[in-house]
Amino acid sequence: MIHFLQPASWSEALAMKAAHPEAMPIAGGTDVMVEINLDLHRPAGIIDLTRVPELTEWGTDDGLLRIGAGVTYSRIINELGDRLPGLAMASRTVGSPQIRNRGTVGGNLGTASPAGDAHPPLLASDALVELASNSGTRRVPAREFFIAPKRSARRDDELIAAFLIEPAAGPQQFSKVGTRNAMVIAVCSFALAIDATRKRVATGIGSAGPTPIRATDAESFIEGVLDEGRLWERPAEVPTSAVTRFGELVAAAARPIDDVRGTAAYRRHALAVLARRCFTWAWVDYRRMGAA
Amino acid sequence: MKPRLAPAATVTGRVGENVPRPDGVLKVQGGFPYSSDLQVDRMLWGATVRSPHPYARILSIDTSEALAAPGVRAVLTHEDVPGKRVYGLEIPDQPVLAFDVVRYWGEAVALVAADHPELARRAAQKVHVQYQVLAPLTDPEQALLADAPRLHPDGNVTRHVKIRHGNQDARAEVVVTGEYEVGMQDQAPLGPESGLAVPDEEGGVDLFIATQWLHVDREQLAGVLGLPPDRVRLTMAGIGGAFGAREDLSMQAHACMLALRSGRPVKISYSRPESFVGHVHRHPGRLRYEHGANRDGKLVYVRARIVLDGGAYASSSTAVIANASCFAVGPYRCPNATIDGWVVYTNNPPCGAMRGFGSVQNCYAHEAQMDKLAEALGMDPVELRTRNALETGSQMITGQVIDGPVPVAELLRRIKERPLPAASDPGSLDLTTQPGGVSNTTHGESVRRGVGYAVGFKNVGYSEGFNDYSTARVKLSVVGGRPRVEVHTAAAEVGQGLVTVQAQIAGTELGVTDVVVLNADTRVGSSGSSSASRQTYITGGAVKAACDAVRRRVLALAELELGRKTGKTDGLRLERDSVVSADGREIVSLTTLLGDEVIEETHEFRPRQTTRLDPETGQANAHVQYAFAAHRAVVDVDTELGLVKVVELATAQDVGKAINPQAVEGQLEGGAAQGLGLAVMEEIQLKDGVIRNASFTDYLLPTILDMPPLRMDVLELGDPHSPYGLKGVGEPPTISSGPAIVAAIRAATGRPITRVPVRPHDIVET
Ligand SMILES: Cc1cc2nc3c(=O)[nH]c(=O)nc-3n(C[C@H](O)[C@H](O)[C@H](O)COP(=O)(O)OP(=O)(O)OC[C@H]3O[C@@H](n4cnc5c(N)ncnc54)[C@H](O)[C@@H]3O)c2cc1C
C-alpha cells in the first residue's frame, strides 16, 4: 500500500523527502493521479505538498520574480499575466479550467516532460529552477534542468521550491500545435521572448526533441539581422527572407520523432511556421512599443 | 442481495412534447449510480489477465503464484469455463478465455477475484503465461491472400457480400475513380465496461450490468455458464453510453464465472485503457470506387470494392459488411452496380457495431466520389446529388423499392438554402474562433474557408430476415388514489432517452398522467438491442400495442358500467386520467372505474419481415425502414499548419415523428459530434496489432470548443408503416456529418484528402 506523508511546512517537507527519497511529491496531482490511475506508476509513498504554505507564494528576489512551485496556472494567468505574458499564454493552453486550477508549474517541472507547456517560456526567459534539500539550496538554469524525456537535474532527495524569472522586458509569444482546439498535449510548441533592454531574442521549443530546446542558432541569426539593420533603434519591418530563415533555423534546432501525436517532418514544418508567426507578432508589438 | 440502482421515476408527458430525462439532474449532480458504482457487502473485485501479444500460441498458464497472493479468492483460465468455451453475436468464434492461441493484443486469458481491486490487479500480474509469439497478420488485404496464415478454421473471410444490379458491363461518358481509407474509431462511452455478478443459493446468478441487449447477453451467458437461461437473471445497471460498444459480451461471463466459483458477489470495472481492448471498435476500411455518369449528371453505374478489417473475431462483422455494401452508392438512384464487400479476420482488435454500422465508412467514399464527379462535370455538387436522389418508389441497388417518404432532395435543398455563417474576422483575437483555438497558432494567417455537403442513409431495425421483435408489459392500476401506468420492458436505456419515449407513449395511449417505467430486466421478454436506431420504433411499438390492449379492456369495462346506466358508449376515450366521451366530457375517472382492478397486458411487436441478401446478386427486400440525413459543413483551415476549425454544421433529417423533440435534438447534436470526431481526430492507432493510444490522453474526442453550433431542420414526414410515423433517429447524424466536414476541408485546401481522420500532415505537404 502507498505510504502517505503530509508535511505542514517547508522544513518538514524537506525532512520527509530526506527520510523517504523514494516518496513521490504531489502538488496539483494532475500528472501523478493520472499515472496512478493508468497503472503506469505505483509510488511507494506520496508526499502531499498542498499543505505547505511557502510553495504557493510568489514575490521578488533581487529583480527576479520568485514563484513558488505550487502556484497554479490559473494564478499565473490572473496574478502575473502582465509581467510574464509568455508564461501566461502557455498557461492558458494547458488542459481545461479544472486542470489550470490545480496544475502547477512546479509539477510541470517535476514531470519534466518534453511536452510540458511551461518549459519553452521558461527557457526563453532564462529562468532558474530552485531545488532544495536538507543539505542546501541550488538554482539551476532551465537550460540545464532538462536532461532527457522525463529526467531532470533534480536529485531524489530534492524538492522544487520555486522558479525565478525576470519580468518581461519586451514582447513575448507562445504557440502550440495540437490536433484538438483545446485540451491537448502539444504536437510541438514554441516560445519567443524579446528582451528590449539587452537587445536579445530568446526561444524555447517544446515537444520536438527529448527535452525542451533552445534554438540558439536562430537566436543569434535574428539578433544579427536586427543589430546589422539597426532595427532595435529604428524599428522597421524585418525582411521576410530573414523571418523565414529564422523559422528554418528554429526547425533545424528541433530533434523531433514520429509518434502518435504527429510525424517528425510535420513537427519541423510546423515549428518553422510557428517561429515565423511568433516573431512577426512580437516584432509588431515591439515596433508599437517603440512608437508609443 | 441487491446493489443500489437508479430509482424508477414517474414521468409525465405526451408524444410530441419535450420531456426531460428523469435521470438528468442526478447525473449532473453526480448522484446517478453507474454500473461502475455498484456495490454490495462481501463483494470481491475481478481483474483480467490479458495477452501482451497480438498473435501467439499459449504454451502454458501457471496460476499458482496468483492463487497464493494475499486476498485472492479465485483464479480462472479457459479450463474453468463451465459451458461453451466460445461465444459471439453471429458466429461463436471468440473464446471466453483464450485457449491454444491469442489472436489480438489485450485478449482475455485468465481471471482473478480478490478482496480489493488493487490486490486483484497485483495478483493478475502473478499469473504466468508462456507464449510462443507468432507474426501477427494485421493488413486486411494480406489476410485476403490465398497464402495468408488462416486465423480461424474457415479461413480469413468473415463474409463477402456481392451485389450485382443491372448491367455489369455498363459504360459511361464520364468516369471518376478514387480510393479512400477510414481509420478505426472507438465508441468511447464515458462509462467503462462494468457490472456485478451475485451468485444465488442454487447455483444460479444475478448480473447487474450496463448493456445494450439483456436477453442476448443472457443467451450467451447461459451457454458459457452451462446453466438454463432462467438461472441467469440480468438487470440493467446505470449506463454511461454505448454506441455499439456494449453489444458484445465484455466482462459479463467473467464476473459470473468468478462469482459462481467463489460463492461471493464479484464486480469487474474496466479502466479506460482496458476498455479500449474490452470492446469492439468501428471497422477501419479501404474503399475503391468507380463512378460512371452521363454528361447530364445521371449516374450510370457504380463499382466498389470495400474491405473492412474485422480484427480477431467476428462480432457483428457480417451485418456491418452487409450495410456497407447495401448502402455503398449512397441515397442515389443507380441503375447498375457491382459491389464487393469483404470483411476479414486479422490480428487487430476485433471490430463490430458502432453508431452508423457500415454506413459511415462508405459515406466518406460515395460522397467524395459525388464531389469528384460534380467537378468532372462542372456541376454544382448539390445539384448533382439532387439529380440522382432516391425518391419514393425508387429502387435500391439491392432491388428493394423504397416506400414511404424519401426526402433526399428536400434535405439537400434545406441545407443548401440555409444562410451561410459570416466570414471569419481575420483580425479577431478571440482565439476560440481560429483554427488551433486557444493555442495561439494563427491570427488569421493562411486561414481559408471551405464549405462541403454530404448526405447519407441507413436501415432502421434488423435486416436480412432477422426475427426482429420487442416485448412490453403494461399495467394500469390505482395507486394512492391516482391511476398509474407501469411500463416494463427489457429495452436498454443507453442514454438515448428510451425511458421518456416509453412513458410518453403510455401516457398518450392511456391518457394517464403518472407513468412509471420500471428498470429493464429479464423478468419480461426480449426487446432486442438498443442498436440499429430501432428501439423507439420496435419497443415503442410494443409499448403502444400493450397499451392498446389495456385500453380495450378499460373501455370494455367502462362500456359495461355505462351501458348499464345510460346505454351510450360510442367513441369513449381515455384522457386526463378519466374515460371521456367523444366530445371530451369526463364520464368517469379511472380511479373510480378501476377500484382495485389491475389491468395488465404483455404484447410483442414485430416490424415487417425482411429477407436475406441473395449470396450471388445481393438482391433482397433486406431492410425494414430507411432513414436519411444531410449535412453542410463550414470550416476554416490553417492551410500552413493543417489545423481545422469547424465553424458551423447544418443538418436536415427526416425523423418521421419527433416523439420527444429535445431528445431528437440531442441525438442530432451528439451524432454530429461523433461524426466530427472521426473526420478530424478520433483514431485508434495501431502498430503491428498493438494499440498505441489506449487512453484519452492521445485518443482525442471533440471538446465543446471543437463542436460548432449545429443548425437543425427536423422534418416529420410520417412513415405509413411505423408507430406514429416515426423513423429511427440515432445513427443518421453520425453518417454524413464527417463526410461534409472532409468535403469542406477539400474545398478550403484544394487537396484531395482521401483518408480520415484528417491529420495536419495530410493537409500540409511535408
Ligand atoms: C486533462 C489534462 C490535461 C493536461 N493538459 C496539459 C497541457 O495542456 N500542457 C501541459 O504541459 N500539461 C498538461 N497536463 C499535465 C499536467 O497538468 C501538468 O504537467 C501540470 O503542470 C502538473 O502539475 P501538478 O501540480 O498537477 O503536478 P503533480 O501531478 O502533482 O506532480 C507532477 C510531478 O511533479 C512532481 N512534483 C510536483 N511538485 C513538486 C515539487 N515541489 N518538487 C518536486 N517534485 C514535484 C511530482 O512528484 C510528479 O512527478 C494535463 C493533465 C491532464 C490530466
Tab-separated table of C-alpha atoms in Angstrom, chain B residues 426-584:
chain	number	residue	atom	x	y	z
B	426	PRO	CA	-9.071	37.724	-39.863
B	427	GLY	CA	-8.085	40.223	-37.195
B	428	SER	CA	-10.079	38.544	-34.470
B	429	LEU	CA	-8.053	37.824	-31.382
B	430	ASP	CA	-10.839	35.682	-29.987
B	431	LEU	CA	-8.656	32.660	-30.442
B	432	THR	CA	-11.519	30.241	-29.877
B	433	THR	CA	-12.762	31.207	-33.342
B	434	GLN	CA	-9.467	30.357	-35.049
B	435	PRO	CA	-8.118	27.001	-36.200
B	436	GLY	CA	-5.783	25.910	-33.413
B	437	GLY	CA	-8.061	27.552	-30.879
B	438	VAL	CA	-6.612	28.962	-27.689
B	439	SER	CA	-3.201	27.573	-28.562
B	440	ASN	CA	-2.488	30.814	-30.409
B	441	THR	CA	-1.271	29.396	-33.696
B	442	THR	CA	-2.797	31.885	-36.089
B	443	HIS	CA	-4.199	35.391	-36.000
B	444	GLY	CA	-5.765	34.813	-39.389
B	445	GLU	CA	-2.618	33.911	-41.323
B	446	SER	CA	-3.225	31.274	-44.012
B	447	VAL	CA	-6.806	30.667	-42.914
B	448	ARG	CA	-9.084	29.575	-45.735
B	449	ARG	CA	-12.765	28.820	-45.562
B	450	GLY	CA	-14.445	25.831	-47.169
B	451	VAL	CA	-17.993	24.560	-47.457
B	452	GLY	CA	-18.914	20.928	-48.010
B	453	TYR	CA	-22.065	18.864	-48.356
B	454	ALA	CA	-22.924	15.255	-47.725
B	455	VAL	CA	-25.991	13.088	-47.447
B	456	GLY	CA	-26.306	9.581	-46.140
B	457	PHE	CA	-28.772	6.926	-45.120
B	458	LYS	CA	-29.095	3.617	-43.443
B	459	ASN	CA	-31.513	0.971	-42.312
B	460	VAL	CA	-33.555	1.137	-39.127
B	461	GLY	CA	-34.104	-2.170	-37.346
B	462	TYR	CA	-32.653	-5.562	-38.006
B	463	SER	CA	-32.262	-6.679	-41.571
B	464	GLU	CA	-31.933	-9.743	-43.736
B	465	GLY	CA	-34.713	-11.875	-42.346
B	466	PHE	CA	-33.830	-11.439	-38.693
B	467	ASN	CA	-36.802	-12.128	-36.419
B	468	ASP	CA	-36.953	-8.605	-35.012
B	469	TYR	CA	-39.422	-8.018	-32.187
B	470	SER	CA	-39.872	-6.405	-28.813
B	471	THR	CA	-41.963	-7.245	-25.782
B	472	ALA	CA	-43.717	-4.821	-23.459
B	473	ARG	CA	-45.764	-5.336	-20.335
B	474	VAL	CA	-48.090	-2.520	-19.362
B	475	LYS	CA	-50.026	-2.442	-16.114
B	476	LEU	CA	-52.752	0.022	-15.168
B	477	SER	CA	-53.907	0.244	-11.559
B	478	VAL	CA	-54.835	2.766	-8.921
B	479	VAL	CA	-52.036	3.669	-6.535
B	480	GLY	CA	-52.571	6.186	-3.737
B	481	GLY	CA	-55.894	7.265	-5.188
B	482	ARG	CA	-54.488	8.003	-8.652
B	483	PRO	CA	-54.335	5.913	-11.781
B	484	ARG	CA	-50.825	4.795	-12.541
B	485	VAL	CA	-49.291	3.048	-15.516
B	486	GLU	CA	-46.275	0.828	-15.149
B	487	VAL	CA	-44.312	0.017	-18.262
B	488	HIS	CA	-41.912	-2.867	-18.111
B	489	THR	CA	-39.608	-3.874	-20.931
B	490	ALA	CA	-36.130	-5.292	-21.249
B	491	ALA	CA	-35.102	-2.478	-23.560
B	492	ALA	CA	-31.848	-0.789	-22.618
B	493	GLU	CA	-31.857	2.917	-21.939
B	494	VAL	CA	-28.367	3.725	-23.177
B	495	GLY	CA	-28.674	7.475	-22.848
B	496	GLN	CA	-30.799	7.870	-25.965
B	497	GLY	CA	-33.949	8.671	-23.995
B	498	LEU	CA	-35.909	5.442	-24.268
B	499	VAL	CA	-37.369	5.795	-20.762
B	500	THR	CA	-39.148	9.009	-21.658
B	501	VAL	CA	-40.247	7.609	-25.027
B	502	GLN	CA	-41.888	4.610	-23.367
B	503	ALA	CA	-43.560	6.834	-20.777
B	504	GLN	CA	-44.783	9.302	-23.387
B	505	ILE	CA	-46.321	6.556	-25.481
B	506	ALA	CA	-48.075	5.008	-22.480
B	507	GLY	CA	-49.191	8.413	-21.243
B	508	THR	CA	-50.609	9.239	-24.661
B	509	GLU	CA	-52.318	5.933	-25.299
B	510	LEU	CA	-53.864	5.599	-21.857
B	511	GLY	CA	-54.435	9.275	-21.075
B	512	VAL	CA	-52.748	8.837	-17.715
B	513	THR	CA	-50.536	11.435	-16.011
B	514	ASP	CA	-48.322	9.214	-13.888
B	515	VAL	CA	-46.271	6.728	-15.826
B	516	VAL	CA	-43.525	4.700	-14.198
B	517	VAL	CA	-41.042	2.931	-16.419
B	518	LEU	CA	-39.606	0.017	-14.483
B	519	ASN	CA	-35.930	-0.739	-14.734
B	520	ALA	CA	-35.193	-3.127	-17.587
B	521	ASP	CA	-34.534	-6.752	-16.666
B	522	THR	CA	-35.040	-10.282	-17.941
B	523	ARG	CA	-38.274	-10.887	-15.991
B	524	VAL	CA	-40.038	-9.719	-19.117
B	525	GLY	CA	-39.479	-10.922	-22.700
B	526	SER	CA	-36.769	-9.655	-25.032
B	527	SER	CA	-36.843	-6.181	-26.501
B	528	GLY	CA	-33.960	-6.721	-28.849
B	529	SER	CA	-30.952	-4.470	-28.783
B	530	SER	CA	-30.680	-0.741	-28.339
B	531	SER	CA	-28.989	-0.503	-31.674
B	532	ALA	CA	-29.810	-0.068	-35.357
B	533	SER	CA	-31.780	3.071	-34.338
B	534	ARG	CA	-34.619	0.657	-33.651
B	535	GLN	CA	-35.859	0.950	-30.050
B	536	THR	CA	-38.292	3.834	-30.418
B	537	TYR	CA	-39.780	2.042	-33.403
B	538	ILE	CA	-39.805	-1.528	-32.127
B	539	THR	CA	-40.079	-1.216	-28.349
B	540	GLY	CA	-42.149	1.927	-28.791
B	541	GLY	CA	-44.389	-0.202	-30.998
B	542	ALA	CA	-44.580	-2.907	-28.343
B	543	VAL	CA	-45.494	-0.421	-25.613
B	544	LYS	CA	-48.167	1.010	-27.888
B	545	ALA	CA	-49.536	-2.443	-28.670
B	546	ALA	CA	-49.679	-3.373	-24.982
B	547	CYS	CA	-51.372	-0.050	-24.220
B	548	ASP	CA	-53.918	-0.684	-26.986
B	549	ALA	CA	-54.795	-3.978	-25.305
B	550	VAL	CA	-55.046	-2.347	-21.871
B	551	ARG	CA	-57.214	0.420	-23.278
B	552	ARG	CA	-59.564	-2.068	-24.920
B	553	ARG	CA	-60.086	-3.734	-21.580
B	554	VAL	CA	-60.614	-0.447	-19.760
B	555	LEU	CA	-63.107	0.747	-22.343
B	556	ALA	CA	-64.874	-2.591	-22.254
B	557	LEU	CA	-65.149	-2.177	-18.517
B	558	ALA	CA	-66.438	1.362	-18.979
B	559	GLU	CA	-68.951	0.299	-21.575
B	560	LEU	CA	-70.196	-2.396	-19.283
B	561	GLU	CA	-70.643	0.089	-16.462
B	562	LEU	CA	-72.072	2.893	-18.563
B	563	GLY	CA	-74.089	0.738	-20.885
B	564	ARG	CA	-75.931	-0.486	-17.877
B	565	LYS	CA	-76.570	3.105	-16.780
B	566	THR	CA	-77.005	5.147	-19.958
B	567	GLY	CA	-76.651	2.929	-22.981
B	568	LYS	CA	-74.319	5.494	-24.582
B	569	THR	CA	-70.857	4.076	-25.171
B	570	ASP	CA	-69.847	5.341	-28.626
B	571	GLY	CA	-66.435	6.979	-29.078
B	572	LEU	CA	-65.228	6.682	-25.499
B	573	ARG	CA	-61.606	7.619	-24.993
B	574	LEU	CA	-59.019	7.760	-22.214
B	575	GLU	CA	-57.820	11.232	-21.325
B	576	ARG	CA	-56.931	13.283	-18.232
B	577	ASP	CA	-56.901	10.175	-16.002
B	578	SER	CA	-60.505	9.519	-16.985
B	579	VAL	CA	-62.809	7.953	-19.501
B	580	VAL	CA	-64.152	10.767	-21.647
B	581	SER	CA	-66.897	10.913	-24.223
B	582	ALA	CA	-66.388	11.559	-27.914
B	583	ASP	CA	-66.747	15.300	-27.274
B	584	GLY	CA	-64.242	15.204	-24.415
